[in-house]
Short mmCIF file of C-alpha atoms in Angstrom, two decimals:
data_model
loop_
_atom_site.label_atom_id
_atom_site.label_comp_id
_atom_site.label_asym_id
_atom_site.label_seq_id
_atom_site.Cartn_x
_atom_site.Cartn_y
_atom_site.Cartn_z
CA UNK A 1 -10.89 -13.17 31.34
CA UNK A 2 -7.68 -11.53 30.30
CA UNK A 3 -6.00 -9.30 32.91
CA UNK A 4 -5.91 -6.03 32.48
CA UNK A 5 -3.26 -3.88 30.83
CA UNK A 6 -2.09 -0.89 33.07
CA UNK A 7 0.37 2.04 32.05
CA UNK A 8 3.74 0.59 30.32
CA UNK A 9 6.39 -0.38 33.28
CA UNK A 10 8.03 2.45 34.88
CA UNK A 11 12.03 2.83 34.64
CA UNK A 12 13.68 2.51 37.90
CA UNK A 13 13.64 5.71 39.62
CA UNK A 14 16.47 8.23 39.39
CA UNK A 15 17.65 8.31 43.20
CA UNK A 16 19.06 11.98 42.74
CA UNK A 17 15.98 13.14 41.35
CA UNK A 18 14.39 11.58 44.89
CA UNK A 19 16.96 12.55 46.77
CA UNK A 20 16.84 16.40 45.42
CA UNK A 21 12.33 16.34 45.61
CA UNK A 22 13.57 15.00 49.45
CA UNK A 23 15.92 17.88 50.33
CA UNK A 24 13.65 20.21 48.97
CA UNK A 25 10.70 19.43 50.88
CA UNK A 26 12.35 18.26 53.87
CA UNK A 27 14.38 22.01 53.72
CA UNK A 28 11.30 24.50 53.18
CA UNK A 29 10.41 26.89 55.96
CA UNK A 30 7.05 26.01 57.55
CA UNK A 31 5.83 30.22 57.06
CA UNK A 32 6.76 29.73 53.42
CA UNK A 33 4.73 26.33 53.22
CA UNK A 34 2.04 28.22 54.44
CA UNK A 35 2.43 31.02 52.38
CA UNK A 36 2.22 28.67 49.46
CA UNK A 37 -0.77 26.61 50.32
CA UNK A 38 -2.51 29.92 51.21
CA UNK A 39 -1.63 31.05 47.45
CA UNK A 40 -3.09 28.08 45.41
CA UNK A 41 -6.02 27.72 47.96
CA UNK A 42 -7.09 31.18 47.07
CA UNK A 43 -5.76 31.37 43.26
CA UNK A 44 -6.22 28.01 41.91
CA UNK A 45 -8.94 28.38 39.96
CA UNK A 46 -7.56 31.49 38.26
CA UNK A 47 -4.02 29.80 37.65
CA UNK A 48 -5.73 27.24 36.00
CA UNK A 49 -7.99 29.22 33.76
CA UNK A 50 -4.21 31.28 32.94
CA UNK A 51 -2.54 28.55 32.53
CA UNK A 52 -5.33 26.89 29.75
CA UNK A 53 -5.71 30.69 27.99
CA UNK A 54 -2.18 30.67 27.15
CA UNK A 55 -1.91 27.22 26.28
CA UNK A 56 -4.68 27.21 23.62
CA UNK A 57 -3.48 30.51 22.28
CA UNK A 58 -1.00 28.53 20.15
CA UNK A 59 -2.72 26.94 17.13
CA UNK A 60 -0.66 23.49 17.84
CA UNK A 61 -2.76 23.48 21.20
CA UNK A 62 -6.05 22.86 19.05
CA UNK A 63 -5.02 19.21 18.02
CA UNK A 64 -4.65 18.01 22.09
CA UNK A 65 -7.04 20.88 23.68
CA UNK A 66 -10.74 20.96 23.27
CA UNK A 67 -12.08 23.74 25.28
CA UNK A 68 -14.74 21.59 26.57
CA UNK A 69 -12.76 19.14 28.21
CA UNK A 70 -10.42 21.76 29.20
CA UNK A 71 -13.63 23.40 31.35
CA UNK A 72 -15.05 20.17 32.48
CA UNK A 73 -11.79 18.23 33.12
CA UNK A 74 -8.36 19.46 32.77
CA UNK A 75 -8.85 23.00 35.05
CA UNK A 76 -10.31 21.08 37.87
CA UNK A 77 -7.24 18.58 37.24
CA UNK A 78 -4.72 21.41 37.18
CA UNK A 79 -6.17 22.40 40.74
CA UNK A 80 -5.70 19.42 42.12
CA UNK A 81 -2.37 19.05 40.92
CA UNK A 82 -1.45 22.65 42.10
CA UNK A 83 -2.15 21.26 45.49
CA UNK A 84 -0.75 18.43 45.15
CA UNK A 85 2.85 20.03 44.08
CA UNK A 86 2.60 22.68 46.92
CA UNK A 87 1.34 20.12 49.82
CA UNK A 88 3.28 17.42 49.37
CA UNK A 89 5.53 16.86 52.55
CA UNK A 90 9.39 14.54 52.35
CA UNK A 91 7.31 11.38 53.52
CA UNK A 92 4.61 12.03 50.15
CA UNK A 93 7.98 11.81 47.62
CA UNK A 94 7.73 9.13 46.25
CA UNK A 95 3.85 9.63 45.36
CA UNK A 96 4.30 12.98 43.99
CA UNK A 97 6.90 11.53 41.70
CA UNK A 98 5.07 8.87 40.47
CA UNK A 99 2.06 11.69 39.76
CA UNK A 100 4.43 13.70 37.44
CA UNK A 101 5.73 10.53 35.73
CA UNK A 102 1.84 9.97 34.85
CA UNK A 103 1.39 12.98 33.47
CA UNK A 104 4.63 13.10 31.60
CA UNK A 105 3.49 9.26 30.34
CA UNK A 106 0.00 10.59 29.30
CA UNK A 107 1.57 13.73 27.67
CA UNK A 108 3.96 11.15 25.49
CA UNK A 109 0.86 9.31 24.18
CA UNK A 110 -1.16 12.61 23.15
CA UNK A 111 2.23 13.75 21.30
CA UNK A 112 1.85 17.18 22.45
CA UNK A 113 5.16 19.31 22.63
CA UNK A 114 7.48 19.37 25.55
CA UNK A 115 7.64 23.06 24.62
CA UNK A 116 4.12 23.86 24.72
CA UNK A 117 4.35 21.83 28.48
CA UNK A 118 6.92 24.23 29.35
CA UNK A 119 5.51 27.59 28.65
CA UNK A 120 2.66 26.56 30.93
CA UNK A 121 4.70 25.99 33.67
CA UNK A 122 6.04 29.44 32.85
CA UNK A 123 2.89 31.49 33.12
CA UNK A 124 1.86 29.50 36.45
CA UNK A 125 5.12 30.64 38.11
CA UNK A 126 4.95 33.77 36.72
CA UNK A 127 1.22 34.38 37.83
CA UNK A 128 2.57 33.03 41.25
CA UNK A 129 5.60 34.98 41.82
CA UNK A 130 3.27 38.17 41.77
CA UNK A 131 1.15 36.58 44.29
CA UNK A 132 4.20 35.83 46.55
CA UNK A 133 5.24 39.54 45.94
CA UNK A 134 2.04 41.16 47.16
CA UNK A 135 1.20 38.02 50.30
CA UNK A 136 4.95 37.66 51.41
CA UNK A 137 5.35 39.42 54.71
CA UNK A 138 8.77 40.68 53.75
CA UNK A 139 11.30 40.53 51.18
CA UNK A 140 13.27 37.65 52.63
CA UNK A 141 9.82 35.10 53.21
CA UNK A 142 9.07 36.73 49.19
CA UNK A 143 12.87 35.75 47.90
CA UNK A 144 12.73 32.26 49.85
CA UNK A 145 9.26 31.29 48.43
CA UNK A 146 9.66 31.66 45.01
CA UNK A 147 12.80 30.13 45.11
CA UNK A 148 10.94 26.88 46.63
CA UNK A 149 7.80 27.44 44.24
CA UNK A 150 10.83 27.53 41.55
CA UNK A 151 12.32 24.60 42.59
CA UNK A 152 8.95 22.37 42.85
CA UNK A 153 8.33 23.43 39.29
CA UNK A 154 11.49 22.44 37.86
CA UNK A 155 11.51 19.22 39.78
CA UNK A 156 7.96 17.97 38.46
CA UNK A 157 8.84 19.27 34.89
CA UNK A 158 12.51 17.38 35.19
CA UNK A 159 10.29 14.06 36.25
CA UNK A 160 7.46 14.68 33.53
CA UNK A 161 10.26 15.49 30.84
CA UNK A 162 11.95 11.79 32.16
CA UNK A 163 9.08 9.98 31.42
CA UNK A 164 8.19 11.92 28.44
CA UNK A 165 11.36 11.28 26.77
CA UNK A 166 11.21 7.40 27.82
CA UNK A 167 7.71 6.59 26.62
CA UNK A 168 8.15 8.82 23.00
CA UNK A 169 11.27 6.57 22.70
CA UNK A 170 9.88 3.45 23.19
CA UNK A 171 6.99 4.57 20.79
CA UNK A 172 9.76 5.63 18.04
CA UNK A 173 11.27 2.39 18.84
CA UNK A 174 7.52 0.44 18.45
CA UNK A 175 6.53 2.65 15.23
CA UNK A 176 10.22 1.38 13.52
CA UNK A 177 9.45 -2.25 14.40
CA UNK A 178 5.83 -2.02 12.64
CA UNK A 179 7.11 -0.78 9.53
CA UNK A 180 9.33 -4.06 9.47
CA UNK A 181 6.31 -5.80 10.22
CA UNK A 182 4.38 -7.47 7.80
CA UNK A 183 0.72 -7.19 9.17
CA UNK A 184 0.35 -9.34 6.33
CA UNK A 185 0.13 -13.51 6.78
CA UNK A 186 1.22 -13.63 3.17
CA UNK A 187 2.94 -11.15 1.36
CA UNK A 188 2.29 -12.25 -2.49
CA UNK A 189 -1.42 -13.28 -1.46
CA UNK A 190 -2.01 -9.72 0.22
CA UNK A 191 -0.34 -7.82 -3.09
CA UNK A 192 -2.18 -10.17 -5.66
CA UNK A 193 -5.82 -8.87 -3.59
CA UNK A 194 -4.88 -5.16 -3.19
CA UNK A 195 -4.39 -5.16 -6.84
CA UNK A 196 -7.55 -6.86 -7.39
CA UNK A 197 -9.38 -4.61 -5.08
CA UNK A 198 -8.16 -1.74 -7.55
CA UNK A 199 -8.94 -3.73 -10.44
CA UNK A 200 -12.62 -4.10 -9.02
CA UNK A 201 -13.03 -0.29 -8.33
CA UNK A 202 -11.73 0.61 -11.68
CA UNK A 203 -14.31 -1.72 -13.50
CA UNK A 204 -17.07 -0.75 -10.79
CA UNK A 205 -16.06 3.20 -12.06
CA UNK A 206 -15.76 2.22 -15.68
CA UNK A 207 -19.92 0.98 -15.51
CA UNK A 208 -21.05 3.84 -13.86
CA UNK A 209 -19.25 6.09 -16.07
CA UNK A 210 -20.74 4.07 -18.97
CA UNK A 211 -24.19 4.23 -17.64
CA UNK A 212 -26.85 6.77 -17.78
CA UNK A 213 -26.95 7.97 -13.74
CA UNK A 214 -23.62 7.30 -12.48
CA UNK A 215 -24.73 7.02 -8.67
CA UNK A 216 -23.82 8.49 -5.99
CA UNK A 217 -20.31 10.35 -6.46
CA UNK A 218 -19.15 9.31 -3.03
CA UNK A 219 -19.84 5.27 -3.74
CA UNK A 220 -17.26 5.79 -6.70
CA UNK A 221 -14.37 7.74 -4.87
CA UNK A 222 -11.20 5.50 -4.52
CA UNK A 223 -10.32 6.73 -0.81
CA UNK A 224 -13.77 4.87 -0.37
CA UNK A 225 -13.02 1.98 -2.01
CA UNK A 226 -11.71 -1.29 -0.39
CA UNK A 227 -8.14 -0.45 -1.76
CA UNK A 228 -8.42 3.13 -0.46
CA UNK A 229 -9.32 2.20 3.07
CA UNK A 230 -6.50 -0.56 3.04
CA UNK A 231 -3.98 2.13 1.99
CA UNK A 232 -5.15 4.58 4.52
CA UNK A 233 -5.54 2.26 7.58
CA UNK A 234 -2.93 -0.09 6.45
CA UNK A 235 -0.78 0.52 3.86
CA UNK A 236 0.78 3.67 5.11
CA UNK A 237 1.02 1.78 8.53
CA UNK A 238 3.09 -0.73 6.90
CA UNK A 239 4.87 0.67 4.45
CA UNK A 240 5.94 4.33 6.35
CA UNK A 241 6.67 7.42 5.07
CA UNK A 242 8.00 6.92 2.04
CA UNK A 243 8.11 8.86 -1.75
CA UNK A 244 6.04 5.39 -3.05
CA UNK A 245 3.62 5.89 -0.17
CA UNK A 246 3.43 9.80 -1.32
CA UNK A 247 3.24 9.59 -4.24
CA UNK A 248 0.12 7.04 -4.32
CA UNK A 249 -1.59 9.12 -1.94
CA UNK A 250 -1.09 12.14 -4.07
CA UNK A 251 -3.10 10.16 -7.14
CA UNK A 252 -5.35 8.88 -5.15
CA UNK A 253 -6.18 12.74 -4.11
CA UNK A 254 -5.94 13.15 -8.04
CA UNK A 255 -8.26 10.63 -8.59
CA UNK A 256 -10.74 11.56 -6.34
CA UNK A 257 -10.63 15.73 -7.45
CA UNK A 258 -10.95 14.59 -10.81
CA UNK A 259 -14.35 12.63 -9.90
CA UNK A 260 -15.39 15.31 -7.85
CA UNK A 261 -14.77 17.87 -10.40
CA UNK A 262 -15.63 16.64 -14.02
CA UNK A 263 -18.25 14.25 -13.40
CA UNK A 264 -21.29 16.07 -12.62
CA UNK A 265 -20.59 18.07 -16.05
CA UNK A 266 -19.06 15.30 -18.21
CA UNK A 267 -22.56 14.31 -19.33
CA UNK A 268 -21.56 13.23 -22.93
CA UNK A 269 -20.39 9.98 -23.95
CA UNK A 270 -16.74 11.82 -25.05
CA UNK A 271 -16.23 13.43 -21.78
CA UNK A 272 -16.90 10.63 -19.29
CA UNK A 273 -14.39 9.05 -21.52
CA UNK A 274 -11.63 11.51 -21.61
CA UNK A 275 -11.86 11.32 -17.66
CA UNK A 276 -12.04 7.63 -17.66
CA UNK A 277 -8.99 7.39 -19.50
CA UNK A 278 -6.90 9.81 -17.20
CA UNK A 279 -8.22 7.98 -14.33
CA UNK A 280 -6.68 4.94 -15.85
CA UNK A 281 -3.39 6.25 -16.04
CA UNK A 282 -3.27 7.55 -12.64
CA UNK A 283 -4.67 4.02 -11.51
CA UNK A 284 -2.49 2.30 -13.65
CA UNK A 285 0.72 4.31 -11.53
CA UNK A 286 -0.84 3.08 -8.37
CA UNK A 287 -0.65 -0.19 -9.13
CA UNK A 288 3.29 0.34 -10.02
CA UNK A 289 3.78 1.54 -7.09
CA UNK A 290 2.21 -0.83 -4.88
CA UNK A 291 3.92 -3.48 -6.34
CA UNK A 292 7.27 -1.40 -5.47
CA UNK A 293 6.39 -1.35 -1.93
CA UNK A 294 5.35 -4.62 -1.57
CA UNK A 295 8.94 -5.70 -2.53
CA UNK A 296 10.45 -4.43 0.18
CA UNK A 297 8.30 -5.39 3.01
CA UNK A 298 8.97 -8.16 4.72
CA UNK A 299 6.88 -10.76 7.23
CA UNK A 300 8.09 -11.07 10.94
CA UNK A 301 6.56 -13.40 13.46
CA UNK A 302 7.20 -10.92 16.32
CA UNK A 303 3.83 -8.96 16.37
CA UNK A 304 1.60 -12.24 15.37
CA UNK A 305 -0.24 -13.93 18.26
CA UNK A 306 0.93 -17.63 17.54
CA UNK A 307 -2.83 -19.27 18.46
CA UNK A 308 -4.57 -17.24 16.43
CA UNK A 309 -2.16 -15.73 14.08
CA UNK A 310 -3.94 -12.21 14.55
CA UNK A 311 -2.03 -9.45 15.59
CA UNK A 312 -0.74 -9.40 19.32
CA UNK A 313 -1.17 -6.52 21.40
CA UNK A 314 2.62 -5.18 20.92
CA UNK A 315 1.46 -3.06 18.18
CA UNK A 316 -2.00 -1.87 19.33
CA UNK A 317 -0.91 1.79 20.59
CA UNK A 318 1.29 2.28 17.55
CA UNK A 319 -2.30 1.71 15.47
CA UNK A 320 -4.75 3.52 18.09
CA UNK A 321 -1.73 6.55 17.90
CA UNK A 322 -2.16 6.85 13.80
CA UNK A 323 -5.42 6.32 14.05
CA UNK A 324 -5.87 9.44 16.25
CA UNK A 325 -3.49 11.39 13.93
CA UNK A 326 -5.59 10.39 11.16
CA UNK A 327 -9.13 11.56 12.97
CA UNK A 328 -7.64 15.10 13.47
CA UNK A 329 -5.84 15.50 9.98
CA UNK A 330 -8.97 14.27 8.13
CA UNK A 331 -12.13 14.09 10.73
CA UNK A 332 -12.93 10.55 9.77
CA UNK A 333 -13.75 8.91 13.05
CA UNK A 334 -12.62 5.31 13.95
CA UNK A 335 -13.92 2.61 16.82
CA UNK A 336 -12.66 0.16 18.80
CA UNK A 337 -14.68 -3.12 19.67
CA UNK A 338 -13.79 -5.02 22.34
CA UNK A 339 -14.44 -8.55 22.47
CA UNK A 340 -14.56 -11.14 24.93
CA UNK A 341 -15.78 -14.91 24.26
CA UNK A 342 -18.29 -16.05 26.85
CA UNK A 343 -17.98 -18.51 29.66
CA UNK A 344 -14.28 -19.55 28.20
CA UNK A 345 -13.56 -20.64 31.49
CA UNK A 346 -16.55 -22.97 31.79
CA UNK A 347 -14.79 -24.69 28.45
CA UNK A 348 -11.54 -25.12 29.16
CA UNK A 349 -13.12 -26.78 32.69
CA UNK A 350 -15.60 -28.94 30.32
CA UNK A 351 -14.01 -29.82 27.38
CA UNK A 352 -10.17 -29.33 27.82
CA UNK A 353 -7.55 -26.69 26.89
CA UNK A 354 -7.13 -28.02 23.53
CA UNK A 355 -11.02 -27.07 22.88
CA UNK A 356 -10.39 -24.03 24.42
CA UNK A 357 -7.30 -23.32 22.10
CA UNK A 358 -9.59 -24.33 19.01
CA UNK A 359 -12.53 -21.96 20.30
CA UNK A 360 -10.28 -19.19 20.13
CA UNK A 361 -8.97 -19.90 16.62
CA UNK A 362 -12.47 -20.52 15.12
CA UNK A 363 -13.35 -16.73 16.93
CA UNK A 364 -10.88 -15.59 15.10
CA UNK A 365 -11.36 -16.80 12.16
CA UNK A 366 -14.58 -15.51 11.85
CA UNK A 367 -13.47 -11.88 13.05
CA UNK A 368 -11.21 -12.20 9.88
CA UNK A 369 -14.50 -13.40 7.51
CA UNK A 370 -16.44 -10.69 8.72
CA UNK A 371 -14.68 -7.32 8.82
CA UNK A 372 -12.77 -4.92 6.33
CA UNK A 373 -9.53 -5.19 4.59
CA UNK A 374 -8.91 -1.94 6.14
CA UNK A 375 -9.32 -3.07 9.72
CA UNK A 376 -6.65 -4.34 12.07
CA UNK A 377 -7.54 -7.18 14.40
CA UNK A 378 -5.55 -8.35 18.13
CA UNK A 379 -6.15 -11.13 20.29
CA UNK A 380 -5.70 -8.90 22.96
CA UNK A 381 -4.65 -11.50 25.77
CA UNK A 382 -6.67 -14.50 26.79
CA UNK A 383 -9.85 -14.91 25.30
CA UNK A 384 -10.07 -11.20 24.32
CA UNK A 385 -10.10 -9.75 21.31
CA UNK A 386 -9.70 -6.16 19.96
CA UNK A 387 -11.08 -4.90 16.26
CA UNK A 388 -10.08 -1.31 15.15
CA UNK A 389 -12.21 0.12 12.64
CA UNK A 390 -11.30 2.80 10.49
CA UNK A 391 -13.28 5.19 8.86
CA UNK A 392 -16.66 4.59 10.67
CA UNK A 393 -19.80 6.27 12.08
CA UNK A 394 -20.89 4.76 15.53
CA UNK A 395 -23.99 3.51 13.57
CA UNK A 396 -21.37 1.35 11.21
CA UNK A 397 -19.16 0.20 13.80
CA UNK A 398 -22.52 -1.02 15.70
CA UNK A 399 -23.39 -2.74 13.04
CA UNK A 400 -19.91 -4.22 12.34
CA UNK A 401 -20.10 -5.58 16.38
CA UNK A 402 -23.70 -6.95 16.09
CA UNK A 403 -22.72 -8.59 12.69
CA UNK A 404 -19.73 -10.19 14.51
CA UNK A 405 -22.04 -11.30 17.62
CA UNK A 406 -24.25 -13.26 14.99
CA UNK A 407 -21.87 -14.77 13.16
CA UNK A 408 -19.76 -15.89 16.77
CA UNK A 409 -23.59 -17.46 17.89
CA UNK A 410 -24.47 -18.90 14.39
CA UNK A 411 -21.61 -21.28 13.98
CA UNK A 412 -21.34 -23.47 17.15
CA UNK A 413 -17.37 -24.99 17.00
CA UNK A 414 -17.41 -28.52 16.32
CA UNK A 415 -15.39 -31.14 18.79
CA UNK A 416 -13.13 -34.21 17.48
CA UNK A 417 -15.78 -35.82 19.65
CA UNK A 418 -18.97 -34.70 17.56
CA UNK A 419 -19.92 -32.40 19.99
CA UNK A 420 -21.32 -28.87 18.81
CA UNK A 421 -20.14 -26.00 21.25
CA UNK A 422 -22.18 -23.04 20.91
CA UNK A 423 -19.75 -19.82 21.47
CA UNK A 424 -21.04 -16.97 22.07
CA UNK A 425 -19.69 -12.90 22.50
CA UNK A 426 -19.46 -10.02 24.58
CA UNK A 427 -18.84 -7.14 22.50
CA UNK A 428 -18.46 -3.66 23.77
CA UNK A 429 -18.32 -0.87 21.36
CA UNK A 430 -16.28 2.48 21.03
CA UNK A 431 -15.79 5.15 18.79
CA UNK A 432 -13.11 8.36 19.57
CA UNK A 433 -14.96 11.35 20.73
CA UNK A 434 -11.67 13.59 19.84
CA UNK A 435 -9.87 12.97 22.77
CA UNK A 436 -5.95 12.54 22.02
CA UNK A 437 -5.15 9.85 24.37
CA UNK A 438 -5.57 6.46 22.56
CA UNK A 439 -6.03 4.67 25.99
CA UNK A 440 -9.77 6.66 26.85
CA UNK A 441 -11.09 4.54 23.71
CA UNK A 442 -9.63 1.86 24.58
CA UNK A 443 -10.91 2.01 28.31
CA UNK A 444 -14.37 2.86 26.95
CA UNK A 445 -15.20 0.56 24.92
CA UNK A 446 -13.23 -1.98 27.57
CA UNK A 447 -16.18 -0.44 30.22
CA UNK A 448 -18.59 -1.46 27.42
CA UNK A 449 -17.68 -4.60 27.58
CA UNK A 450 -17.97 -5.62 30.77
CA UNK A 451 -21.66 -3.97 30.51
CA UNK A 452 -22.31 -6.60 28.40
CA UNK A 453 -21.02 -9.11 30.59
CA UNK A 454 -22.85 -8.09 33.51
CA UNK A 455 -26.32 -7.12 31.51
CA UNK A 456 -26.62 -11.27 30.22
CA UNK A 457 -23.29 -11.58 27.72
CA UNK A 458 -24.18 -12.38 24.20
CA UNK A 459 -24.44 -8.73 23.39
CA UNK A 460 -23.47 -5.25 22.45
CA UNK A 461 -23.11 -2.19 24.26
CA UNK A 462 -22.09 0.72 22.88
CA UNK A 463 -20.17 3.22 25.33
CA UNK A 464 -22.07 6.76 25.11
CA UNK A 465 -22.01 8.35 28.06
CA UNK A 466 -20.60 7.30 31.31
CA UNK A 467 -19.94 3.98 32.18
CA UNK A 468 -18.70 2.16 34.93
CA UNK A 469 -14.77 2.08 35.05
CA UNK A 470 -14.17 -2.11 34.35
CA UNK A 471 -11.75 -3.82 37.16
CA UNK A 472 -8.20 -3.51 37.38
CA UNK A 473 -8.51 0.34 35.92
CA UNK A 474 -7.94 3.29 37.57
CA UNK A 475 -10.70 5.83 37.69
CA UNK A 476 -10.08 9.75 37.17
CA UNK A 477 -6.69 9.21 35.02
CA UNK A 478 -6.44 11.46 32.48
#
């Protein structure tokens, strides 16, 4: 099986941001060490619940903060890393730098602001410096530990800040290179089907509005539509922020209000027909547009795996990021399957690499047959694969994986030879509980996985509730 991806390599360490953690800890008194360990062994818990109430009393806190995983995770993790800061001894430097470049790498792929970061180190030095004032045994030991709490602060926010700043670059750098990629094997073919995917919802609308019982109003809303998903999912992936991209999102929203509002009461023949005909000017705008954008976008070879001509992983956290943006601006969930072809090994051994190499394109080909417009799909490194659904319930994307499991089993690959090889799939299954970090999905449904493996392969297992952590990750990151 593939190996497994860890956190992106680390820039080489500053040496005068070593050297100055060194000096620091190699400098402080031993009664002011104690006086500080003495401090957060007898206030962590309450510097922890401070330093979460102010946090979430800023309304931008509510997107990365959910006051359930602050309880149950992030206080205990603040303790720990309270501890940690105030413990640490010269030999530990290099360790307790590597701990704040984590957490400044983990803060980069939630998003949330360096500001917000800041004004909690704030009230925890501020709730400290009144314990040092009333512990301290006089005002010299009270002066020379908060200057050494101050410095330990400043010194993990400087290394969380460094790594902060290099991962959100490399991100802005990632997010500029998809929106030159195509995600699209071929351009006109891709344009030509989005417009008849719009075409088909239009006619689909114009029958039910022609009919007696329209249906269900949601089955005829065009953010539910093939073309809607692919413009959500994909399209504004693609094509970025842009006054095309705004502007067809704004008549889609038209669209949709319209439906919403005029159809339960248009009940006569002249009214469904008055809205049909607005809707057909709005639609008829989209489809200008789209053919603007598709103009300009152009098809690299960078982020295409060349086996299987799926996406690589390169671009994966740019999608799982927007994906998580999209789950807390609209509360439509998403999943991520992870998929890993069974005994591989045993067929390159049998049959030859070539057979191997044509195993995985058949896989993927059928990943392609069998899931949405709207969904992006990686060969995630060796015979792993990654789907991202959009838009899903856990029941749908468990349906999506077991419809993908059949398909793999149902249509053996055949050999130059004449020989059938049945292929089968592991498939572990993973849908985002609200959590900001894009990686705890990913690890899920990675932990699913290898349940599958282990329970017989040819399966699915869906990751609710705790799971074993997979090999090669590292258990208790946040």
């Amino acid at each position: 099986m593939a190996a497994r991806s860890g956190s992106p390599t680390a820039a080489p360490t500053d040496p005068r941001l070593i050297a100055d953690w060194t000096r620091r800890l190699q400098s402080v008194d031993p009664a002011v060490a104690h006086l500080l360990h003495g401090l957060v062994a007898e206030l962590a818990p309450a510097l922890a619940d401070h330093f979460y109430d102010g946090m979430l009393q800023d309304p931008r806190a509510n997107r990365f903060l959910d006051p359930g995983q602050v309880q149950a995770r992030l206080k205990p993790s603040m303790q720990r890393w309270l501890h940690q800061l105030v413990q640490a001894d010269a030999a530990a430097v290099e360790a307790l730098h590597q701990l704040q470049e984590h957490v400044g790498q983990v803060h980069a792929r939630i998003g949330i602001p360096v500001d917000l970061v800041g004004r909690g180190m704030r009230l925890l030095k501020e709730r400290m410096h009144e314990g040092i004032a009333s512990g301290a045994g006089s005002h010299a030991e009270a002066l020379a530990a908060s200057l050494q709490l101050d410095g330990l602060f400043d010194l993990a926010l400087e290394s969380m800040t460094r790594a902060y700043t290099r991962s959100r670059e490399a991100a802005g750098e990632l997010d500029g290179s998809f929106r030159l990629f195509s995600l699209i094997q071929n351009v006109g073919t891709e344009r030509e089907r989005q417009r008849a995917l719009l075409l088909a919802w239009e006619n689909t609308l114009l029958y039910a509005l022609t009919a007696e019982q329209p249906g269900p109003l949601e089955g005829l809303l065009l953010s539910r539509s093939e073309f809607g998903l692919w413009f959500l999912h994909k399209g504004l992936a693609s094509f970025g922020e842009t006054s095309e991209t705004r502007q067809v999102g704004e008549l889609a929203e038209r669209i949709d209000a319209a439906l919403r509002e005029r159809l339960p009461p248009a009940t006569s023949a002249a009214g469904r027909r008055v809205l049909l005909d607005d809707i057909r000017g709005w639609t008829a705008a989209i489809r200008d547009l789209v053919g603007i954008l598709f103009e300009g976008i152009g098809d690299l070879e960078s982020g295409r795996d060349a086996l299987t001509r799926l996406l690589n992983r390169r671009f994966l956290p740019t999608i799982l990021r927007r994906e998580v943006a999209l789950q807390a601006s609209t509360g439509r969930q998403f999943a991520v399957l992870m998929l890993d072809l069974d005994h591989f090994k045993a067929i390159n051994d049998g049959h030859g690499h070539e057979a191997g190499d044509r195993a995985l394109q058949h896989v993927a080909a059928i990943l392609v047959e069998n899931t949405r417009g709207s969904d992006y799909l990686f060969r995630y490194g060796g015979e792993e694969f990654v789907a991202v659904l959009g838009s899903v319930s856990q029941t749908e994307a468990v349906a999506i994986a077991h419809a993908l499991r059949r398909a793999i089993s149902g249509a053996p690959l055949a050999l130059s030879d004449g020989t059938r090889l049945q292929l089968s799939a592991s498939i572990g299954v993973a849908v985002q509980d609200g959590h900001p970090d894009y990686e705890r999905v990913l690890a899920r449904a990675d932990a699913a996985m290898y349940q599958a493996k282990r329970a017989g392969r040819d399966r699915v297992v869906v990751a609710d509730g705790p799971l074993p952590e997979p090999p090669g990750h590292h258990a208790g990151q946040d």
